[in-house]
Amino acid sequence: MASIRHKKSLGQHFLEDTAILQAIVEGAEVERQDAVLEIGPGSGNLSGYLAARAARLVAVEIDTALEPLLRQELGKYPKAEVIFGNFLTMDLKLLHERLGGGAFKVVANLPYYITTPILERLLSSGLPIESITILIQKEAADRLICSPGSREYGPLAIACARWGSGKCILRVPPAAFTPPPKVDSAVVHIVRHRIDPFAGMDETLFWKIVRTSFSQRRKQLKNALSGLGLPASRLEEALSKLGIDGARRPETLTVEEFAALTEQFASGA
C-alpha cells in the first residue's frame, strides 16, 4: 500500500479496516449465487471479499495505474474480472452482459464529487439491479436517505425513494482509510422495490415536475410549479384535486405526491 500514489483528482481514499470491509459485504447481502458490479475498487481491498463471496464479480476502475495491483488481487478468483474505464461513459448493456445478463447487485466506494452522477446513472439505467450498497461521505448519505421536510431533501432523495428503500447501515471514521479523508463517511444500502409502485408513470414528466419544483425550492409550491408553463388555474385545479396545499414548500412533498401530480398533468384532468 505504501507504494501506491493516491490521486487527489480522483478523490482516492482506500479503505483498509478489515472489520469494516467485511461489514460492507454483509450489509450488501452478497450471497453465493449473486453477480456483483463493483464501481471504484481502488486498491482491491473490498474486491477480494466480494470475489470470495459472489458467484461473479466485475470491478470497474478508472485509474489504470492500479492495474497491476488489481490483477494480482483478483487473479486468484476465476469468476472475477477488472474492467478499466469511466463508468459514466461505459456501454451499460455490454457491462450487463459481462455480469451474466441477469439480476445483479452493486457495491461501490464513491468519491463525493462523483456520487450524484453515478447514482443517477444507476437508478435510471433500467438494468435489473437488485440493490445498491455505496460507501460515500456522510453529507452525501444524509442527502440520499433523508425524509421530506428536512433541509437535505431534494431530487437525489426522491430518486432513491422512487427506486427503492434506503438506509444507512454503517458509519465509517476517517481513520479507516488511507489517506484519511477530512470528513466522516457512511455506507448506504438501497433495496429496489419488488413491485414498482409507480409503474407506467411518465418518467420524463415526473422529473420535469421535480426539477422545476426544486429549482425554486424557497418558493411556495404553486409559484415554483409556474415554471412548467401551465396556466395558474390549471395548477390550482390539480393541487386542489389532490388535496395538496399550494402554499407548501417543494421539499415537503413525498414521492407519492409528486407522482400524483404527474398523473394529473399527464391525464389533462
PDB file of C-alpha atoms in Angstrom:
ATOM      1  CA  MET A   1       0.000   0.000   0.000  1.00  0.00           C
ATOM      2  CA  ALA A   2       2.888   2.361   0.697  1.00  0.00           C
ATOM      3  CA  SER A   3       3.950   2.264  -2.968  1.00  0.00           C
ATOM      4  CA  ILE A   4       0.569   3.468  -4.221  1.00  0.00           C
ATOM      5  CA  ARG A   5       0.296   7.099  -5.188  1.00  0.00           C
ATOM      6  CA  HIS A   6      -3.148   8.320  -4.230  1.00  0.00           C
ATOM      7  CA  LYS A   7      -4.639  10.717  -6.751  1.00  0.00           C
ATOM      8  CA  LYS A   8      -6.436  13.694  -5.260  1.00  0.00           C
ATOM      9  CA  SER A   9      -8.035  14.393  -8.635  1.00  0.00           C
ATOM     10  CA  LEU A  10      -9.902  11.091  -8.348  1.00  0.00           C
ATOM     11  CA  GLY A  11     -10.780  11.526  -4.683  1.00  0.00           C
ATOM     12  CA  GLN A  12      -8.920   8.329  -3.784  1.00  0.00           C
ATOM     13  CA  HIS A  13      -9.154   7.155  -0.178  1.00  0.00           C
ATOM     14  CA  PHE A  14      -8.584   3.419   0.126  1.00  0.00           C
ATOM     15  CA  LEU A  15     -10.492   1.575   2.826  1.00  0.00           C
ATOM     16  CA  GLU A  16      -8.224  -0.721   4.865  1.00  0.00           C
ATOM     17  CA  ASP A  17     -10.134  -1.593   8.022  1.00  0.00           C
ATOM     18  CA  THR A  18     -10.861  -5.318   7.650  1.00  0.00           C
ATOM     19  CA  ALA A  19     -13.800  -5.304  10.053  1.00  0.00           C
ATOM     20  CA  ILE A  20     -15.496  -2.560   8.049  1.00  0.00           C
ATOM     21  CA  LEU A  21     -14.719  -4.287   4.744  1.00  0.00           C
ATOM     22  CA  GLN A  22     -16.395  -7.442   5.999  1.00  0.00           C
ATOM     23  CA  ALA A  23     -19.325  -5.439   7.374  1.00  0.00           C
ATOM     24  CA  ILE A  24     -19.901  -3.848   3.959  1.00  0.00           C
ATOM     25  CA  VAL A  25     -20.086  -7.264   2.281  1.00  0.00           C
ATOM     26  CA  GLU A  26     -22.513  -8.459   4.949  1.00  0.00           C
ATOM     27  CA  GLY A  27     -24.559  -5.271   4.690  1.00  0.00           C
ATOM     28  CA  ALA A  28     -24.729  -5.604   0.909  1.00  0.00           C
ATOM     29  CA  GLU A  29     -26.259  -9.051   1.474  1.00  0.00           C
ATOM     30  CA  VAL A  30     -23.973 -10.647  -1.105  1.00  0.00           C
ATOM     31  CA  GLU A  31     -24.818 -14.334  -1.488  1.00  0.00           C
ATOM     32  CA  ARG A  32     -23.056 -17.230  -3.206  1.00  0.00           C
ATOM     33  CA  GLN A  33     -25.310 -17.063  -6.252  1.00  0.00           C
ATOM     34  CA  ASP A  34     -25.012 -13.292  -6.789  1.00  0.00           C
ATOM     35  CA  ALA A  35     -23.416 -11.347  -9.595  1.00  0.00           C
ATOM     36  CA  VAL A  36     -21.846  -8.145  -8.271  1.00  0.00           C
ATOM     37  CA  LEU A  37     -20.754  -4.964 -10.008  1.00  0.00           C
ATOM     38  CA  GLU A  38     -18.140  -3.049  -8.031  1.00  0.00           C
ATOM     39  CA  ILE A  39     -17.524   0.548  -9.038  1.00  0.00           C
ATOM     40  CA  GLY A  40     -14.230   2.054  -7.901  1.00  0.00           C
ATOM     41  CA  PRO A  41     -12.376  -0.948  -6.447  1.00  0.00           C
ATOM     42  CA  GLY A  42      -9.262   1.169  -5.888  1.00  0.00           C
ATOM     43  CA  SER A  43      -6.603  -0.972  -4.262  1.00  0.00           C
ATOM     44  CA  GLY A  44      -8.881  -4.032  -4.315  1.00  0.00           C
ATOM     45  CA  ASN A  45      -9.279  -4.437  -0.558  1.00  0.00           C
ATOM     46  CA  LEU A  46     -13.046  -4.794  -0.793  1.00  0.00           C
ATOM     47  CA  SER A  47     -12.858  -6.615  -4.133  1.00  0.00           C
ATOM     48  CA  GLY A  48     -11.232  -9.666  -2.568  1.00  0.00           C
ATOM     49  CA  TYR A  49     -14.027 -10.058  -0.026  1.00  0.00           C
ATOM     50  CA  LEU A  50     -16.669  -9.656  -2.737  1.00  0.00           C
ATOM     51  CA  ALA A  51     -14.975 -12.096  -5.125  1.00  0.00           C
ATOM     52  CA  ALA A  52     -14.651 -14.698  -2.394  1.00  0.00           C
ATOM     53  CA  ARG A  53     -18.385 -14.494  -1.659  1.00  0.00           C
ATOM     54  CA  ALA A  54     -20.112 -13.845  -5.004  1.00  0.00           C
ATOM     55  CA  ALA A  55     -20.645 -16.111  -8.000  1.00  0.00           C
ATOM     56  CA  ARG A  56     -19.445 -13.367 -10.336  1.00  0.00           C
ATOM     57  CA  LEU A  57     -17.644 -10.046  -9.806  1.00  0.00           C
ATOM     58  CA  VAL A  58     -16.987  -7.342 -12.362  1.00  0.00           C
ATOM     59  CA  ALA A  59     -14.991  -4.410 -10.999  1.00  0.00           C
ATOM     60  CA  VAL A  60     -14.821  -1.109 -12.923  1.00  0.00           C
ATOM     61  CA  GLU A  61     -11.837   1.143 -12.184  1.00  0.00           C
ATOM     62  CA  ILE A  62     -10.912   4.414 -13.869  1.00  0.00           C
ATOM     63  CA  ASP A  63      -7.290   4.540 -12.679  1.00  0.00           C
ATOM     64  CA  THR A  64      -5.143   2.330 -14.936  1.00  0.00           C
ATOM     65  CA  ALA A  65      -2.161   2.820 -12.621  1.00  0.00           C
ATOM     66  CA  LEU A  66      -3.892   0.376 -10.259  1.00  0.00           C
ATOM     67  CA  GLU A  67      -3.999  -2.384 -12.866  1.00  0.00           C
ATOM     68  CA  PRO A  68      -1.045  -4.469 -11.545  1.00  0.00           C
ATOM     69  CA  LEU A  69      -2.435  -4.388  -8.011  1.00  0.00           C
ATOM     70  CA  LEU A  70      -5.983  -5.289  -9.027  1.00  0.00           C
ATOM     71  CA  ARG A  71      -4.872  -8.018 -11.407  1.00  0.00           C
ATOM     72  CA  GLN A  72      -2.837  -9.533  -8.592  1.00  0.00           C
ATOM     73  CA  GLU A  73      -5.655  -9.254  -6.053  1.00  0.00           C
ATOM     74  CA  LEU A  74      -8.371 -10.690  -8.297  1.00  0.00           C
ATOM     75  CA  GLY A  75      -6.245 -13.084 -10.330  1.00  0.00           C
ATOM     76  CA  LYS A  76      -6.857 -15.804  -7.768  1.00  0.00           C
ATOM     77  CA  TYR A  77     -10.618 -15.657  -8.395  1.00  0.00           C
ATOM     78  CA  PRO A  78     -11.554 -17.173 -11.781  1.00  0.00           C
ATOM     79  CA  LYS A  79     -15.011 -15.595 -11.761  1.00  0.00           C
ATOM     80  CA  ALA A  80     -13.740 -12.058 -11.087  1.00  0.00           C
ATOM     81  CA  GLU A  81     -12.883  -9.533 -13.783  1.00  0.00           C
ATOM     82  CA  VAL A  82     -11.485  -5.998 -13.811  1.00  0.00           C
ATOM     83  CA  ILE A  83     -12.521  -3.507 -16.487  1.00  0.00           C
ATOM     84  CA  PHE A  84     -10.638  -0.228 -16.757  1.00  0.00           C
ATOM     85  CA  GLY A  85     -12.591   2.810 -17.880  1.00  0.00           C
ATOM     86  CA  ASN A  86     -15.016   5.517 -16.841  1.00  0.00           C
ATOM     87  CA  PHE A  87     -18.293   4.047 -15.595  1.00  0.00           C
ATOM     88  CA  LEU A  88     -20.146   7.200 -16.622  1.00  0.00           C
ATOM     89  CA  THR A  89     -19.319   6.683 -20.295  1.00  0.00           C
ATOM     90  CA  MET A  90     -19.374   2.886 -20.483  1.00  0.00           C
ATOM     91  CA  ASP A  91     -21.879   0.891 -22.517  1.00  0.00           C
ATOM     92  CA  LEU A  92     -24.087  -0.430 -19.703  1.00  0.00           C
ATOM     93  CA  LYS A  93     -25.640  -3.051 -21.937  1.00  0.00           C
ATOM     94  CA  LEU A  94     -22.238  -4.626 -22.578  1.00  0.00           C
ATOM     95  CA  LEU A  95     -21.331  -4.296 -18.902  1.00  0.00           C
ATOM     96  CA  HIS A  96     -24.528  -6.135 -18.006  1.00  0.00           C
ATOM     97  CA  GLU A  97     -23.575  -8.937 -20.401  1.00  0.00           C
ATOM     98  CA  ARG A  98     -20.202  -9.296 -18.657  1.00  0.00           C
ATOM     99  CA  LEU A  99     -22.141  -9.777 -15.415  1.00  0.00           C
ATOM    100  CA  GLY A 100     -24.051 -12.679 -16.935  1.00  0.00           C
ATOM    101  CA  GLY A 101     -27.095 -10.845 -18.249  1.00  0.00           C
ATOM    102  CA  GLY A 102     -29.295 -11.406 -15.188  1.00  0.00           C
ATOM    103  CA  ALA A 103     -30.059  -9.599 -11.958  1.00  0.00           C
ATOM    104  CA  PHE A 104     -27.059  -8.228 -10.056  1.00  0.00           C
ATOM    105  CA  LYS A 105     -26.056  -6.157  -7.049  1.00  0.00           C
ATOM    106  CA  VAL A 106     -23.922  -3.019  -6.993  1.00  0.00           C
ATOM    107  CA  VAL A 107     -21.253  -2.218  -4.414  1.00  0.00           C
ATOM    108  CA  ALA A 108     -19.229   0.993  -4.692  1.00  0.00           C
ATOM    109  CA  ASN A 109     -16.829   3.243  -2.820  1.00  0.00           C
ATOM    110  CA  LEU A 110     -17.605   6.629  -4.367  1.00  0.00           C
ATOM    111  CA  PRO A 111     -15.722   9.927  -4.085  1.00  0.00           C
ATOM    112  CA  TYR A 112     -18.042  12.760  -3.090  1.00  0.00           C
ATOM    113  CA  TYR A 113     -17.603  14.728  -6.313  1.00  0.00           C
ATOM    114  CA  ILE A 114     -18.938  11.893  -8.467  1.00  0.00           C
ATOM    115  CA  THR A 115     -21.547  10.353  -6.150  1.00  0.00           C
ATOM    116  CA  THR A 116     -24.591  12.017  -7.730  1.00  0.00           C
ATOM    117  CA  PRO A 117     -23.843  11.329 -11.421  1.00  0.00           C
ATOM    118  CA  ILE A 118     -23.023   7.670 -10.751  1.00  0.00           C
ATOM    119  CA  LEU A 119     -26.150   7.176  -8.660  1.00  0.00           C
ATOM    120  CA  GLU A 120     -28.300   8.907 -11.250  1.00  0.00           C
ATOM    121  CA  ARG A 121     -26.931   6.623 -13.955  1.00  0.00           C
ATOM    122  CA  LEU A 122     -27.543   3.504 -11.888  1.00  0.00           C
ATOM    123  CA  LEU A 123     -31.060   4.460 -10.832  1.00  0.00           C
ATOM    124  CA  SER A 124     -32.128   5.411 -14.347  1.00  0.00           C
ATOM    125  CA  SER A 125     -30.325   2.592 -16.167  1.00  0.00           C
ATOM    126  CA  GLY A 126     -33.303   0.246 -16.399  1.00  0.00           C
ATOM    127  CA  LEU A 127     -30.975  -2.658 -15.612  1.00  0.00           C
ATOM    128  CA  PRO A 128     -32.124  -5.453 -13.231  1.00  0.00           C
ATOM    129  CA  ILE A 129     -30.207  -4.140 -10.232  1.00  0.00           C
ATOM    130  CA  GLU A 130     -31.400  -5.764  -7.009  1.00  0.00           C
ATOM    131  CA  SER A 131     -29.639  -3.459  -4.579  1.00  0.00           C
ATOM    132  CA  ILE A 132     -27.039  -0.704  -4.385  1.00  0.00           C
ATOM    133  CA  THR A 133     -24.603  -0.507  -1.481  1.00  0.00           C
ATOM    134  CA  ILE A 134     -22.373   2.556  -1.514  1.00  0.00           C
ATOM    135  CA  LEU A 135     -19.679   3.983   0.729  1.00  0.00           C
ATOM    136  CA  ILE A 136     -19.909   7.766   0.475  1.00  0.00           C
ATOM    137  CA  GLN A 137     -19.269  10.854   2.531  1.00  0.00           C
ATOM    138  CA  LYS A 138     -21.797  11.233   5.333  1.00  0.00           C
ATOM    139  CA  GLU A 139     -23.044  14.517   3.917  1.00  0.00           C
ATOM    140  CA  ALA A 140     -23.973  12.742   0.682  1.00  0.00           C
ATOM    141  CA  ALA A 141     -25.598   9.921   2.656  1.00  0.00           C
ATOM    142  CA  ASP A 142     -27.730  12.452   4.510  1.00  0.00           C
ATOM    143  CA  ARG A 143     -28.916  13.890   1.181  1.00  0.00           C
ATOM    144  CA  LEU A 144     -29.693  10.454  -0.180  1.00  0.00           C
ATOM    145  CA  ILE A 145     -31.849   8.918   2.546  1.00  0.00           C
ATOM    146  CA  CYS A 146     -33.430  11.937   4.225  1.00  0.00           C
ATOM    147  CA  SER A 147     -37.154  12.456   4.688  1.00  0.00           C
ATOM    148  CA  PRO A 148     -39.469  15.112   3.213  1.00  0.00           C
ATOM    149  CA  GLY A 149     -39.288  18.358   5.133  1.00  0.00           C
ATOM    150  CA  SER A 150     -35.619  18.064   6.022  1.00  0.00           C
ATOM    151  CA  ARG A 151     -33.055  20.588   4.840  1.00  0.00           C
ATOM    152  CA  GLU A 152     -31.200  17.962   2.794  1.00  0.00           C
ATOM    153  CA  TYR A 153     -34.292  16.639   0.994  1.00  0.00           C
ATOM    154  CA  GLY A 154     -34.203  17.098  -2.767  1.00  0.00           C
ATOM    155  CA  PRO A 155     -34.053  15.339  -6.153  1.00  0.00           C
ATOM    156  CA  LEU A 156     -31.401  12.836  -5.023  1.00  0.00           C
ATOM    157  CA  ALA A 157     -33.530  11.615  -2.102  1.00  0.00           C
ATOM    158  CA  ILE A 158     -36.551  11.474  -4.395  1.00  0.00           C
ATOM    159  CA  ALA A 159     -34.603   9.382  -6.914  1.00  0.00           C
ATOM    160  CA  CYS A 160     -33.659   6.963  -4.144  1.00  0.00           C
ATOM    161  CA  ALA A 161     -37.228   6.657  -2.832  1.00  0.00           C
ATOM    162  CA  ARG A 162     -38.596   6.347  -6.377  1.00  0.00           C
ATOM    163  CA  TRP A 163     -36.292   3.366  -6.981  1.00  0.00           C
ATOM    164  CA  GLY A 164     -36.296   1.570  -3.633  1.00  0.00           C
ATOM    165  CA  SER A 165     -35.882   1.718   0.119  1.00  0.00           C
ATOM    166  CA  GLY A 166     -32.615   3.055   1.520  1.00  0.00           C
ATOM    167  CA  LYS A 167     -30.997   3.104   4.931  1.00  0.00           C
ATOM    168  CA  CYS A 168     -27.633   3.888   6.481  1.00  0.00           C
ATOM    169  CA  ILE A 169     -26.083   0.646   7.710  1.00  0.00           C
ATOM    170  CA  LEU A 170     -22.653   1.790   8.866  1.00  0.00           C
ATOM    171  CA  ARG A 171     -20.688   4.885   9.864  1.00  0.00           C
ATOM    172  CA  VAL A 172     -17.033   4.889   8.797  1.00  0.00           C
ATOM    173  CA  PRO A 173     -14.441   7.139  10.509  1.00  0.00           C
ATOM    174  CA  PRO A 174     -11.595   8.818   8.598  1.00  0.00           C
ATOM    175  CA  ALA A 175      -9.014   6.568  10.295  1.00  0.00           C
ATOM    176  CA  ALA A 176     -10.353   3.565   8.360  1.00  0.00           C
ATOM    177  CA  PHE A 177      -8.927   4.988   5.112  1.00  0.00           C
ATOM    178  CA  THR A 178      -5.517   5.658   3.594  1.00  0.00           C
ATOM    179  CA  PRO A 179      -5.084   8.562   3.294  1.00  0.00           C
ATOM    180  CA  PRO A 180      -7.704   9.602   5.881  1.00  0.00           C
ATOM    181  CA  PRO A 181     -10.355  11.958   4.459  1.00  0.00           C
ATOM    182  CA  LYS A 182     -11.273  15.088   6.389  1.00  0.00           C
ATOM    183  CA  VAL A 183     -14.888  14.001   6.839  1.00  0.00           C
ATOM    184  CA  ASP A 184     -16.863  11.026   8.131  1.00  0.00           C
ATOM    185  CA  SER A 185     -18.271   8.506   5.678  1.00  0.00           C
ATOM    186  CA  ALA A 186     -21.269   6.212   5.707  1.00  0.00           C
ATOM    187  CA  VAL A 187     -22.470   3.068   3.968  1.00  0.00           C
ATOM    188  CA  VAL A 188     -25.946   3.282   2.452  1.00  0.00           C
ATOM    189  CA  HIS A 189     -27.858   0.179   1.356  1.00  0.00           C
ATOM    190  CA  ILE A 190     -30.737   0.655  -1.111  1.00  0.00           C
ATOM    191  CA  VAL A 191     -33.009  -2.268  -1.967  1.00  0.00           C
ATOM    192  CA  ARG A 192     -35.092  -1.963  -5.125  1.00  0.00           C
ATOM    193  CA  HIS A 193     -38.878  -2.096  -4.868  1.00  0.00           C
ATOM    194  CA  ARG A 194     -40.012  -5.645  -5.613  1.00  0.00           C
ATOM    195  CA  ILE A 195     -43.096  -4.236  -7.284  1.00  0.00           C
ATOM    196  CA  ASP A 196     -42.758  -0.784  -8.839  1.00  0.00           C
ATOM    197  CA  PRO A 197     -45.411   1.371  -7.124  1.00  0.00           C
ATOM    198  CA  PHE A 198     -45.201   3.900  -9.965  1.00  0.00           C
ATOM    199  CA  ALA A 199     -45.159   1.550 -12.961  1.00  0.00           C
ATOM    200  CA  GLY A 200     -46.427   3.205 -16.130  1.00  0.00           C
ATOM    201  CA  MET A 201     -45.817   6.734 -14.869  1.00  0.00           C
ATOM    202  CA  ASP A 202     -44.485   9.299 -17.335  1.00  0.00           C
ATOM    203  CA  GLU A 203     -40.911   9.454 -16.019  1.00  0.00           C
ATOM    204  CA  THR A 204     -39.928  12.424 -18.184  1.00  0.00           C
ATOM    205  CA  LEU A 205     -42.819  14.488 -16.866  1.00  0.00           C
ATOM    206  CA  PHE A 206     -42.224  13.302 -13.289  1.00  0.00           C
ATOM    207  CA  TRP A 207     -38.639  14.538 -13.332  1.00  0.00           C
ATOM    208  CA  LYS A 208     -39.614  17.761 -15.064  1.00  0.00           C
ATOM    209  CA  ILE A 209     -42.018  18.468 -12.221  1.00  0.00           C
ATOM    210  CA  VAL A 210     -39.453  17.545  -9.549  1.00  0.00           C
ATOM    211  CA  ARG A 211     -36.638  19.600 -11.060  1.00  0.00           C
ATOM    212  CA  THR A 212     -38.889  22.571 -11.752  1.00  0.00           C
ATOM    213  CA  SER A 213     -40.115  22.500  -8.155  1.00  0.00           C
ATOM    214  CA  PHE A 214     -36.632  22.340  -6.646  1.00  0.00           C
ATOM    215  CA  SER A 215     -35.158  24.941  -8.976  1.00  0.00           C
ATOM    216  CA  GLN A 216     -37.015  27.398  -6.741  1.00  0.00           C
ATOM    217  CA  ARG A 217     -37.281  25.450  -3.520  1.00  0.00           C
ATOM    218  CA  ARG A 218     -37.649  28.537  -1.332  1.00  0.00           C
ATOM    219  CA  LYS A 219     -40.882  29.462  -3.112  1.00  0.00           C
ATOM    220  CA  GLN A 220     -44.320  28.104  -2.400  1.00  0.00           C
ATOM    221  CA  LEU A 221     -45.139  25.062  -4.485  1.00  0.00           C
ATOM    222  CA  LYS A 222     -47.784  26.799  -6.615  1.00  0.00           C
ATOM    223  CA  ASN A 223     -45.274  29.502  -7.541  1.00  0.00           C
ATOM    224  CA  ALA A 224     -42.407  27.085  -8.140  1.00  0.00           C
ATOM    225  CA  LEU A 225     -44.589  24.994 -10.463  1.00  0.00           C
ATOM    226  CA  SER A 226     -45.322  28.046 -12.591  1.00  0.00           C
ATOM    227  CA  GLY A 227     -42.032  27.175 -14.276  1.00  0.00           C
ATOM    228  CA  LEU A 228     -43.892  24.354 -16.035  1.00  0.00           C
ATOM    229  CA  GLY A 229     -45.561  26.958 -18.234  1.00  0.00           C
ATOM    230  CA  LEU A 230     -49.104  25.865 -17.365  1.00  0.00           C
ATOM    231  CA  PRO A 231     -51.931  28.326 -16.622  1.00  0.00           C
ATOM    232  CA  ALA A 232     -52.238  29.229 -12.953  1.00  0.00           C
ATOM    233  CA  SER A 233     -55.823  27.962 -12.950  1.00  0.00           C
ATOM    234  CA  ARG A 234     -54.647  24.568 -14.215  1.00  0.00           C
ATOM    235  CA  LEU A 235     -52.038  24.322 -11.456  1.00  0.00           C
ATOM    236  CA  GLU A 236     -54.512  25.324  -8.764  1.00  0.00           C
ATOM    237  CA  GLU A 237     -57.069  22.813 -10.038  1.00  0.00           C
ATOM    238  CA  ALA A 238     -54.570  19.951  -9.969  1.00  0.00           C
ATOM    239  CA  LEU A 239     -53.368  20.815  -6.464  1.00  0.00           C
ATOM    240  CA  SER A 240     -56.945  21.119  -5.229  1.00  0.00           C
ATOM    241  CA  LYS A 241     -57.970  17.742  -6.654  1.00  0.00           C
ATOM    242  CA  LEU A 242     -55.068  16.088  -4.845  1.00  0.00           C
ATOM    243  CA  GLY A 243     -55.604  17.954  -1.587  1.00  0.00           C
ATOM    244  CA  ILE A 244     -52.132  19.490  -1.756  1.00  0.00           C
ATOM    245  CA  ASP A 245     -51.797  22.958  -0.273  1.00  0.00           C
ATOM    246  CA  GLY A 246     -50.139  25.166  -2.889  1.00  0.00           C
ATOM    247  CA  ALA A 247     -48.521  27.195  -0.103  1.00  0.00           C
ATOM    248  CA  ARG A 248     -46.314  24.245   0.896  1.00  0.00           C
ATOM    249  CA  ARG A 249     -42.626  24.229   0.029  1.00  0.00           C
ATOM    250  CA  PRO A 250     -41.428  21.714  -2.588  1.00  0.00           C
ATOM    251  CA  GLU A 251     -39.198  19.952  -0.049  1.00  0.00           C
ATOM    252  CA  THR A 252     -42.261  18.865   1.950  1.00  0.00           C
ATOM    253  CA  LEU A 253     -43.753  16.739  -0.839  1.00  0.00           C
ATOM    254  CA  THR A 254     -43.384  12.973  -0.806  1.00  0.00           C
ATOM    255  CA  VAL A 255     -42.513  10.905  -3.859  1.00  0.00           C
ATOM    256  CA  GLU A 256     -46.134   9.743  -3.916  1.00  0.00           C
ATOM    257  CA  GLU A 257     -47.367  13.334  -4.110  1.00  0.00           C
ATOM    258  CA  PHE A 258     -45.004  14.174  -6.963  1.00  0.00           C
ATOM    259  CA  ALA A 259     -46.209  11.019  -8.723  1.00  0.00           C
ATOM    260  CA  ALA A 260     -49.828  12.044  -8.193  1.00  0.00           C
ATOM    261  CA  LEU A 261     -49.101  15.473  -9.700  1.00  0.00           C
ATOM    262  CA  THR A 262     -47.517  13.721 -12.653  1.00  0.00           C
ATOM    263  CA  GLU A 263     -50.658  11.671 -13.237  1.00  0.00           C
ATOM    264  CA  GLN A 264     -52.818  14.784 -13.011  1.00  0.00           C
ATOM    265  CA  PHE A 265     -50.806  16.736 -15.571  1.00  0.00           C
ATOM    266  CA  ALA A 266     -50.315  13.713 -17.852  1.00  0.00           C
ATOM    267  CA  SER A 267     -54.042  12.967 -17.977  1.00  0.00           C
ATOM    268  CA  GLY A 268     -55.071  16.552 -18.526  1.00  0.00           C
ATOM    269  CA  ALA A 269     -57.772  16.014 -15.927  1.00  0.00           C
TER     270      ALA A 269
END
